[in-house]
Amino acid sequence: MPEQQRNDISGKVPNNTDFNNHSADDNPLKKLAIDKDKDYIAIPIDSLRIDTVTEFDIYLQNQQSGKYVLYRRGDLPFNEEHRTKLNQSRVKAIHIDAADRFRYLRYLENNLGEIIDDDRLSNLERSKIVYDCATHLAQEIFEKPWIKKSLKRAHGIVNNTVTHLLKNPAHLTSLINLMSADYRVYSHSVNVCVYGIALGQSVGLDTWELRELGAGLLMHDLGKSEIDPNILRKGDRLTEEEWKILQTHPRLGVDILKRFPDPKPSTIDIIHQHHENCAGTGYPHGLKAERIHPYAKITSLVDTFDNLTTNKSYRKALNSFAAIRLMQDQMQHYFSPDLLKTLVVRLSEEGSKNFVIDPSSDHLRKSLKLPARRRIA
């Protein structure tokens, strides 16, 4: 496509009648229609921020032919006039090339604080953006754990996730309903982060504490990036030697985290202790309950819950009622009794993956040996 032609049509919204009914000869937009066999992704118009350069091209779809037309180039700013014209033309969706999905997710991540406060987007749309951004970042971290900016990005994602969850209880339900049914280490990390923040709120953690907890939750399995994927996929069919290798992932995760500038001690504790249990039979050190960080106890509980309620290559997922029943009947001694009870109470309907958030009194903080709430003058 000649560059000049692309410039000439950028930002024009076709009149529905003209676009659908004019011939290619008298409709320059139709001349530029893209092969519909190429993959495109629909995105919300309101996910684009005003006066930003997106770095990905934006397309409109001809509803009659199914073909796509370039609307706005990625190296040109998207402004209020473009949004207004799209809305006035009753355009229901804009599209991006599927090959630009990662660019789009990074764009959303960079603008996430503004996006989650934008009431033009539905609760579900905002929750999907939060979940997709977090999953994409987690995938990047596991595939390239040596990138030092990842920790700062993780804190940014977690801070916005906490803000989103605290803003409206319905956001939690939306996030849980978006969770992947199939296990991947990065989507599992995001699921654990969401569940853990919700449980943390239920035991009375404040916003600052939830953000601190969330960073560790998101990165709790960081060490698995150093483990052979074949071992991770085998699950409970591991040989003794493979089991020993898998048990090194908390230490490996701490080693990776310490390469980042200024890792928080609580994040280190979560990564190192999330497979310890209150019976003292966990790994890597077999710590008893009193020596396990409260955040690691939360992580252990929700990590187990998500593992049980997610499909694995070697077994199907349990529904949440069956998972909780199993945890109560066969694993009760592994967890803090108050935390397990809180998880049971916060899971609403039998067999559904929905939390009911109802912040508890300070006795739960005391039972977890958390410090008293900080008083703000």
GROMACS .gro file of C-alpha atoms in nm:
model
  377
    1MET     CA    1   0.000   0.000   0.000
    2PRO     CA    2   0.153   0.336  -0.103
    3GLU     CA    3   0.242   0.552   0.198
    4GLN     CA    4   0.058   0.856   0.060
    5GLN     CA    5  -0.266   0.662   0.029
    6ARG     CA    6  -0.238   0.553   0.391
    7ASN     CA    7  -0.190   0.913   0.502
    8ASP     CA    8  -0.486   1.037   0.301
    9ILE     CA    9  -0.743   0.806   0.460
   10SER     CA   10  -0.612   0.797   0.817
   11GLY     CA   11  -0.876   0.900   1.070
   12LYS     CA   12  -1.172   0.915   0.830
   13VAL     CA   13  -1.487   0.734   0.935
   14PRO     CA   14  -1.683   0.602   0.639
   15ASN     CA   15  -2.052   0.680   0.621
   16ASN     CA   16  -2.221   0.342   0.663
   17THR     CA   17  -2.424   0.376   0.343
   18ASP     CA   18  -2.136   0.506   0.133
   19PHE     CA   19  -1.894   0.247   0.266
   20ASN     CA   20  -2.122  -0.048   0.210
   21ASN     CA   21  -2.282   0.048  -0.119
   22HIS     CA   22  -2.031   0.243  -0.327
   23SER     CA   23  -1.812   0.054  -0.571
   24ALA     CA   24  -1.439   0.018  -0.512
   25ASP     CA   25  -1.378   0.260  -0.798
   26ASP     CA   26  -1.550   0.556  -0.631
   27ASN     CA   27  -1.475   0.468  -0.267
   28PRO     CA   28  -1.107   0.509  -0.176
   29LEU     CA   29  -1.167   0.336   0.157
   30LYS     CA   30  -1.295   0.024  -0.016
   31LYS     CA   31  -0.984   0.014  -0.235
   32LEU     CA   32  -0.782  -0.017   0.084
   33ALA     CA   33  -0.986  -0.304   0.229
   34ILE     CA   34  -0.766  -0.568   0.389
   35ASP     CA   35  -0.795  -0.943   0.329
   36LYS     CA   36  -1.049  -1.072   0.582
   37ASP     CA   37  -0.849  -1.396   0.620
   38LYS     CA   38  -0.596  -1.199   0.822
   39ASP     CA   39  -0.659  -1.216   1.197
   40TYR     CA   40  -0.795  -0.909   1.374
   41ILE     CA   41  -0.896  -0.842   1.733
   42ALA     CA   42  -1.187  -0.620   1.837
   43ILE     CA   43  -1.102  -0.368   2.110
   44PRO     CA   44  -1.316  -0.111   2.298
   45ILE     CA   45  -1.299   0.237   2.149
   46ASP     CA   46  -1.277   0.384   2.499
   47SER     CA   47  -0.966   0.182   2.580
   48LEU     CA   48  -0.773   0.431   2.366
   49ARG     CA   49  -0.650   0.739   2.550
   50ILE     CA   50  -0.689   1.085   2.402
   51ASP     CA   51  -0.379   1.247   2.246
   52THR     CA   52  -0.170   0.931   2.258
   53VAL     CA   53   0.031   0.761   1.986
   54THR     CA   54  -0.078   0.398   1.998
   55GLU     CA   55   0.208   0.241   1.796
   56PHE     CA   56  -0.044  -0.001   1.641
   57ASP     CA   57  -0.273   0.058   1.343
   58ILE     CA   58  -0.649   0.081   1.397
   59TYR     CA   59  -0.896  -0.078   1.155
   60LEU     CA   60  -1.269  -0.064   1.090
   61GLN     CA   61  -1.467  -0.361   0.957
   62ASN     CA   62  -1.707  -0.344   0.664
   63GLN     CA   63  -2.006  -0.533   0.803
   64GLN     CA   64  -2.125  -0.627   0.453
   65SER     CA   65  -1.803  -0.768   0.309
   66GLY     CA   66  -1.633  -0.860   0.635
   67LYS     CA   67  -1.314  -0.690   0.519
   68TYR     CA   68  -1.108  -0.445   0.722
   69VAL     CA   69  -1.003  -0.091   0.638
   70LEU     CA   70  -0.718   0.109   0.786
   71TYR     CA   71  -0.865   0.389   0.998
   72ARG     CA   72  -0.573   0.537   1.191
   73ARG     CA   73  -0.202   0.469   1.165
   74GLY     CA   74  -0.014   0.376   1.478
   75ASP     CA   75   0.243   0.653   1.443
   76LEU     CA   76  -0.025   0.925   1.444
   77PRO     CA   77  -0.199   1.055   1.760
   78PHE     CA   78  -0.553   0.948   1.845
   79ASN     CA   79  -0.752   1.249   1.968
   80GLU     CA   80  -1.098   1.349   2.088
   81GLU     CA   81  -1.213   1.430   1.736
   82HIS     CA   82  -1.147   1.071   1.629
   83ARG     CA   83  -1.336   0.930   1.927
   84THR     CA   84  -1.629   1.166   1.865
   85LYS     CA   85  -1.651   1.073   1.496
   86LEU     CA   86  -1.646   0.703   1.576
   87ASN     CA   87  -1.923   0.743   1.832
   88GLN     CA   88  -2.130   0.968   1.604
   89SER     CA   89  -2.098   0.708   1.328
   90ARG     CA   90  -2.217   0.442   1.573
   91VAL     CA   91  -1.908   0.234   1.524
   92LYS     CA   92  -1.946  -0.048   1.777
   93ALA     CA   93  -1.590  -0.179   1.766
   94ILE     CA   94  -1.250  -0.095   1.630
   95HIS     CA   95  -0.993  -0.358   1.547
   96ILE     CA   96  -0.620  -0.419   1.556
   97ASP     CA   97  -0.404  -0.667   1.371
   98ALA     CA   98  -0.366  -0.977   1.592
   99ALA     CA   99   0.009  -0.946   1.540
  100ASP     CA  100  -0.009  -0.616   1.735
  101ARG     CA  101  -0.174  -0.771   2.042
  102PHE     CA  102   0.137  -0.741   2.259
  103ARG     CA  103   0.183  -0.376   2.155
  104TYR     CA  104  -0.179  -0.311   2.251
  105LEU     CA  105  -0.137  -0.479   2.590
  106ARG     CA  106   0.176  -0.276   2.664
  107TYR     CA  107  -0.014   0.039   2.564
  108LEU     CA  108  -0.293  -0.056   2.806
  109GLU     CA  109  -0.042  -0.129   3.082
  110ASN     CA  110   0.119   0.213   3.035
  111ASN     CA  111  -0.224   0.379   3.067
  112LEU     CA  112  -0.383   0.138   3.316
  113GLY     CA  113  -0.431   0.387   3.601
  114GLU     CA  114  -0.638   0.614   3.378
  115ILE     CA  115  -0.827   0.326   3.215
  116ILE     CA  116  -0.955   0.171   3.539
  117ASP     CA  117  -1.101   0.510   3.638
  118ASP     CA  118  -1.281   0.554   3.304
  119ASP     CA  119  -1.651   0.492   3.366
  120ARG     CA  120  -1.721   0.489   2.993
  121LEU     CA  121  -1.580   0.136   2.999
  122SER     CA  122  -1.797  -0.132   3.157
  123ASN     CA  123  -1.687  -0.318   3.470
  124LEU     CA  124  -1.624  -0.625   3.257
  125GLU     CA  125  -1.419  -0.432   3.000
  126ARG     CA  126  -1.200  -0.279   3.270
  127SER     CA  127  -1.159  -0.612   3.447
  128LYS     CA  128  -1.060  -0.780   3.120
  129ILE     CA  129  -0.800  -0.511   3.057
  130VAL     CA  130  -0.657  -0.555   3.408
  131TYR     CA  131  -0.650  -0.936   3.377
  132ASP     CA  132  -0.501  -0.935   3.026
  133CYS     CA  133  -0.231  -0.683   3.120
  134ALA     CA  134  -0.137  -0.879   3.431
  135THR     CA  135  -0.127  -1.211   3.244
  136HIS     CA  136   0.083  -1.061   2.965
  137LEU     CA  137   0.332  -0.916   3.213
  138ALA     CA  138   0.350  -1.244   3.407
  139GLN     CA  139   0.420  -1.428   3.083
  140GLU     CA  140   0.698  -1.181   2.997
  141ILE     CA  141   0.850  -1.221   3.344
  142PHE     CA  142   0.855  -1.600   3.319
  143GLU     CA  143   0.996  -1.598   2.967
  144LYS     CA  144   1.254  -1.325   3.035
  145PRO     CA  145   1.316  -1.318   3.412
  146TRP     CA  146   1.645  -1.132   3.375
  147ILE     CA  147   1.482  -0.802   3.265
  148LYS     CA  148   1.526  -0.570   3.563
  149LYS     CA  149   1.237  -0.337   3.479
  150SER     CA  150   0.994  -0.626   3.531
  151LEU     CA  151   0.973  -0.577   3.908
  152LYS     CA  152   0.876  -0.211   3.872
  153ARG     CA  153   0.615  -0.306   3.613
  154ALA     CA  154   0.483  -0.580   3.842
  155HIS     CA  155   0.434  -0.328   4.124
  156GLY     CA  156   0.249  -0.100   3.882
  157ILE     CA  157   0.015  -0.378   3.769
  158VAL     CA  158  -0.048  -0.490   4.128
  159ASN     CA  159  -0.117  -0.135   4.250
  160ASN     CA  160  -0.376  -0.088   3.976
  161THR     CA  161  -0.527  -0.432   4.041
  162VAL     CA  162  -0.571  -0.346   4.410
  163THR     CA  163  -0.730  -0.011   4.319
  164HIS     CA  164  -0.964  -0.184   4.074
  165LEU     CA  165  -1.068  -0.449   4.328
  166LEU     CA  166  -1.127  -0.198   4.607
  167LYS     CA  167  -1.333   0.032   4.387
  168ASN     CA  168  -1.624  -0.209   4.338
  169PRO     CA  169  -1.688  -0.563   4.471
  170ALA     CA  170  -1.832  -0.653   4.130
  171HIS     CA  171  -1.483  -0.617   3.981
  172LEU     CA  172  -1.368  -0.924   4.173
  173THR     CA  173  -1.648  -1.136   4.030
  174SER     CA  174  -1.560  -1.011   3.680
  175LEU     CA  175  -1.193  -1.097   3.725
  176ILE     CA  176  -1.271  -1.445   3.858
  177ASN     CA  177  -1.508  -1.513   3.568
  178LEU     CA  178  -1.230  -1.415   3.325
  179MET     CA  179  -0.982  -1.664   3.471
  180SER     CA  180  -0.850  -1.930   3.237
  181ALA     CA  181  -0.980  -2.279   3.311
  182ASP     CA  182  -0.651  -2.431   3.193
  183TYR     CA  183  -0.328  -2.412   3.389
  184ARG     CA  184  -0.040  -2.199   3.266
  185VAL     CA  185   0.218  -2.079   3.513
  186TYR     CA  186   0.161  -1.712   3.423
  187SER     CA  187  -0.222  -1.719   3.429
  188HIS     CA  188  -0.202  -1.919   3.753
  189SER     CA  189   0.014  -1.643   3.902
  190VAL     CA  190  -0.247  -1.381   3.814
  191ASN     CA  191  -0.529  -1.597   3.954
  192VAL     CA  192  -0.337  -1.641   4.280
  193CYS     CA  193  -0.276  -1.267   4.290
  194VAL     CA  194  -0.647  -1.187   4.253
  195TYR     CA  195  -0.761  -1.448   4.507
  196GLY     CA  196  -0.487  -1.349   4.752
  197ILE     CA  197  -0.568  -0.977   4.738
  198ALA     CA  198  -0.936  -1.058   4.797
  199LEU     CA  199  -0.849  -1.282   5.092
  200GLY     CA  200  -0.606  -1.022   5.223
  201GLN     CA  201  -0.881  -0.762   5.219
  202SER     CA  202  -1.108  -1.005   5.402
  203VAL     CA  203  -0.858  -1.041   5.688
  204GLY     CA  204  -0.827  -0.664   5.719
  205LEU     CA  205  -0.514  -0.570   5.522
  206ASP     CA  206  -0.499  -0.203   5.426
  207THR     CA  207  -0.426  -0.075   5.075
  208TRP     CA  208  -0.050  -0.049   5.129
  209GLU     CA  209  -0.037  -0.403   5.269
  210LEU     CA  210  -0.249  -0.540   4.984
  211ARG     CA  211  -0.008  -0.392   4.732
  212GLU     CA  212   0.288  -0.542   4.915
  213LEU     CA  213   0.113  -0.880   4.933
  214GLY     CA  214   0.006  -0.861   4.568
  215ALA     CA  215   0.361  -0.820   4.437
  216GLY     CA  216   0.466  -1.143   4.606
  217LEU     CA  217   0.152  -1.324   4.492
  218LEU     CA  218   0.214  -1.231   4.129
  219MET     CA  219   0.575  -1.350   4.143
  220HIS     CA  220   0.541  -1.644   4.383
  221ASP     CA  221   0.630  -1.905   4.118
  222LEU     CA  222   0.909  -1.701   3.959
  223GLY     CA  223   1.158  -1.984   4.013
  224LYS     CA  224   0.961  -2.213   3.782
  225SER     CA  225   1.106  -2.014   3.493
  226GLU     CA  226   1.428  -2.207   3.564
  227ILE     CA  227   1.263  -2.551   3.579
  228ASP     CA  228   1.237  -2.785   3.278
  229PRO     CA  229   0.882  -2.737   3.135
  230ASN     CA  230   0.853  -3.115   3.094
  231ILE     CA  231   0.885  -3.150   3.472
  232LEU     CA  232   0.622  -2.881   3.530
  233ARG     CA  233   0.377  -3.062   3.300
  234LYS     CA  234   0.415  -3.404   3.465
  235GLY     CA  235   0.245  -3.306   3.788
  236ASP     CA  236   0.202  -3.595   4.032
  237ARG     CA  237   0.383  -3.843   3.806
  238LEU     CA  238   0.728  -3.706   3.893
  239THR     CA  239   1.021  -3.933   3.969
  240GLU     CA  240   1.202  -3.879   4.299
  241GLU     CA  241   1.479  -3.690   4.119
  242GLU     CA  242   1.231  -3.469   3.931
  243TRP     CA  243   1.048  -3.393   4.257
  244LYS     CA  244   1.375  -3.277   4.412
  245ILE     CA  245   1.433  -3.050   4.112
  246LEU     CA  246   1.082  -2.903   4.137
  247GLN     CA  247   1.135  -2.832   4.507
  248THR     CA  248   1.422  -2.597   4.417
  249HIS     CA  249   1.190  -2.342   4.255
  250PRO     CA  250   1.136  -2.130   4.571
  251ARG     CA  251   1.512  -2.087   4.613
  252LEU     CA  252   1.556  -2.022   4.241
  253GLY     CA  253   1.281  -1.760   4.258
  254VAL     CA  254   1.455  -1.579   4.543
  255ASP     CA  255   1.784  -1.588   4.350
  256ILE     CA  256   1.613  -1.429   4.049
  257LEU     CA  257   1.436  -1.167   4.260
  258LYS     CA  258   1.761  -1.061   4.424
  259ARG     CA  259   1.894  -0.961   4.082
  260PHE     CA  260   1.631  -0.685   4.077
  261PRO     CA  261   1.700  -0.355   4.253
  262ASP     CA  262   1.556  -0.327   4.607
  263PRO     CA  263   1.328  -0.631   4.631
  264LYS     CA  264   1.092  -0.611   4.929
  265PRO     CA  265   1.161  -0.856   5.215
  266SER     CA  266   0.795  -0.963   5.214
  267THR     CA  267   0.816  -1.055   4.844
  268ILE     CA  268   1.125  -1.264   4.915
  269ASP     CA  269   0.942  -1.438   5.202
  270ILE     CA  270   0.638  -1.515   4.986
  271ILE     CA  271   0.849  -1.666   4.708
  272HIS     CA  272   1.065  -1.861   4.952
  273GLN     CA  273   0.789  -1.986   5.183
  274HIS     CA  274   0.477  -2.040   4.970
  275HIS     CA  275   0.525  -2.420   4.983
  276GLU     CA  276   0.583  -2.427   5.358
  277ASN     CA  277   0.282  -2.537   5.563
  278CYS     CA  278   0.158  -2.506   5.919
  279ALA     CA  279   0.223  -2.877   5.986
  280GLY     CA  280   0.595  -2.825   5.925
  281THR     CA  281   0.608  -3.074   5.636
  282GLY     CA  282   0.649  -2.826   5.352
  283TYR     CA  283   0.957  -2.722   5.158
  284PRO     CA  284   1.227  -2.598   5.129
  285HIS     CA  285   1.286  -2.581   5.508
  286GLY     CA  286   0.990  -2.752   5.679
  287LEU     CA  287   0.903  -2.437   5.875
  288LYS     CA  288   0.637  -2.453   6.147
  289ALA     CA  289   0.342  -2.213   6.146
  290GLU     CA  290   0.495  -1.951   6.375
  291ARG     CA  291   0.796  -1.907   6.143
  292ILE     CA  292   0.597  -1.866   5.821
  293HIS     CA  293   0.527  -1.510   5.706
  294PRO     CA  294   0.152  -1.426   5.716
  295TYR     CA  295   0.161  -1.330   5.347
  296ALA     CA  296   0.313  -1.670   5.262
  297LYS     CA  297   0.028  -1.839   5.452
  298ILE     CA  298  -0.223  -1.649   5.238
  299THR     CA  299  -0.029  -1.740   4.924
  300SER     CA  300  -0.012  -2.109   5.015
  301LEU     CA  301  -0.388  -2.126   5.067
  302VAL     CA  302  -0.497  -1.952   4.746
  303ASP     CA  303  -0.219  -2.125   4.548
  304THR     CA  304  -0.364  -2.461   4.652
  305PHE     CA  305  -0.720  -2.349   4.577
  306ASP     CA  306  -0.636  -2.228   4.226
  307ASN     CA  307  -0.432  -2.541   4.152
  308LEU     CA  308  -0.726  -2.761   4.247
  309THR     CA  309  -0.980  -2.556   4.046
  310THR     CA  310  -0.771  -2.536   3.726
  311ASN     CA  311  -0.738  -2.802   3.455
  312LYS     CA  312  -0.398  -2.972   3.443
  313SER     CA  313  -0.255  -3.199   3.173
  314TYR     CA  314  -0.292  -3.494   3.412
  315ARG     CA  315  -0.631  -3.419   3.575
  316LYS     CA  316  -0.947  -3.214   3.539
  317ALA     CA  317  -1.029  -2.919   3.762
  318LEU     CA  318  -1.249  -2.953   4.068
  319ASN     CA  319  -1.530  -2.707   4.120
  320SER     CA  320  -1.472  -2.473   4.411
  321PHE     CA  321  -1.704  -2.661   4.648
  322ALA     CA  322  -1.519  -2.989   4.588
  323ALA     CA  323  -1.182  -2.813   4.622
  324ILE     CA  324  -1.277  -2.655   4.955
  325ARG     CA  325  -1.413  -2.988   5.079
  326LEU     CA  326  -1.084  -3.157   4.989
  327MET     CA  327  -0.884  -2.882   5.160
  328GLN     CA  328  -1.096  -2.912   5.475
  329ASP     CA  329  -1.096  -3.292   5.488
  330GLN     CA  330  -0.742  -3.378   5.378
  331MET     CA  331  -0.529  -3.064   5.402
  332GLN     CA  332  -0.673  -2.875   5.698
  333HIS     CA  333  -0.356  -2.909   5.907
  334TYR     CA  334  -0.149  -2.741   5.633
  335PHE     CA  335  -0.323  -2.405   5.657
  336SER     CA  336  -0.398  -2.136   5.913
  337PRO     CA  337  -0.742  -2.237   6.053
  338ASP     CA  338  -0.864  -1.877   6.049
  339LEU     CA  339  -0.753  -1.825   5.689
  340LEU     CA  340  -0.916  -2.146   5.570
  341LYS     CA  341  -1.237  -2.055   5.752
  342THR     CA  342  -1.230  -1.708   5.596
  343LEU     CA  343  -1.183  -1.857   5.249
  344VAL     CA  344  -1.481  -2.088   5.303
  345VAL     CA  345  -1.700  -1.801   5.423
  346ARG     CA  346  -1.592  -1.573   5.140
  347LEU     CA  347  -1.675  -1.828   4.873
  348SER     CA  348  -2.039  -1.757   4.807
  349GLU     CA  349  -2.249  -2.013   4.623
  350GLU     CA  350  -2.180  -2.382   4.640
  351GLY     CA  351  -1.950  -2.484   4.355
  352SER     CA  352  -1.898  -2.131   4.221
  353LYS     CA  353  -1.573  -1.936   4.203
  354ASN     CA  354  -1.703  -1.617   4.358
  355PHE     CA  355  -1.577  -1.433   4.664
  356VAL     CA  356  -1.799  -1.221   4.883
  357ILE     CA  357  -1.578  -0.950   5.029
  358ASP     CA  358  -1.669  -0.851   5.382
  359PRO     CA  359  -1.368  -0.702   5.562
  360SER     CA  360  -1.330  -0.869   5.900
  361SER     CA  361  -1.247  -0.737   6.243
  362ASP     CA  362  -0.895  -0.705   6.377
  363HIS     CA  363  -0.895  -1.049   6.545
  364LEU     CA  364  -0.791  -1.205   6.213
  365ARG     CA  365  -0.493  -0.972   6.192
  366LYS     CA  366  -0.394  -1.079   6.542
  367SER     CA  367  -0.431  -1.450   6.465
  368LEU     CA  368  -0.197  -1.406   6.167
  369LYS     CA  369   0.042  -1.203   6.384
  370LEU     CA  370   0.009  -0.900   6.160
  371PRO     CA  371   0.097  -0.563   6.315
  372ALA     CA  372  -0.184  -0.339   6.433
  373ARG     CA  373  -0.336  -0.112   6.171
  374ARG     CA  374  -0.135   0.202   6.110
  375ARG     CA  375  -0.312   0.519   6.214
  376ILE     CA  376  -0.313   0.797   5.957
  377ALA     CA  377  -0.316   1.148   6.105
   0.00000   0.00000   0.00000
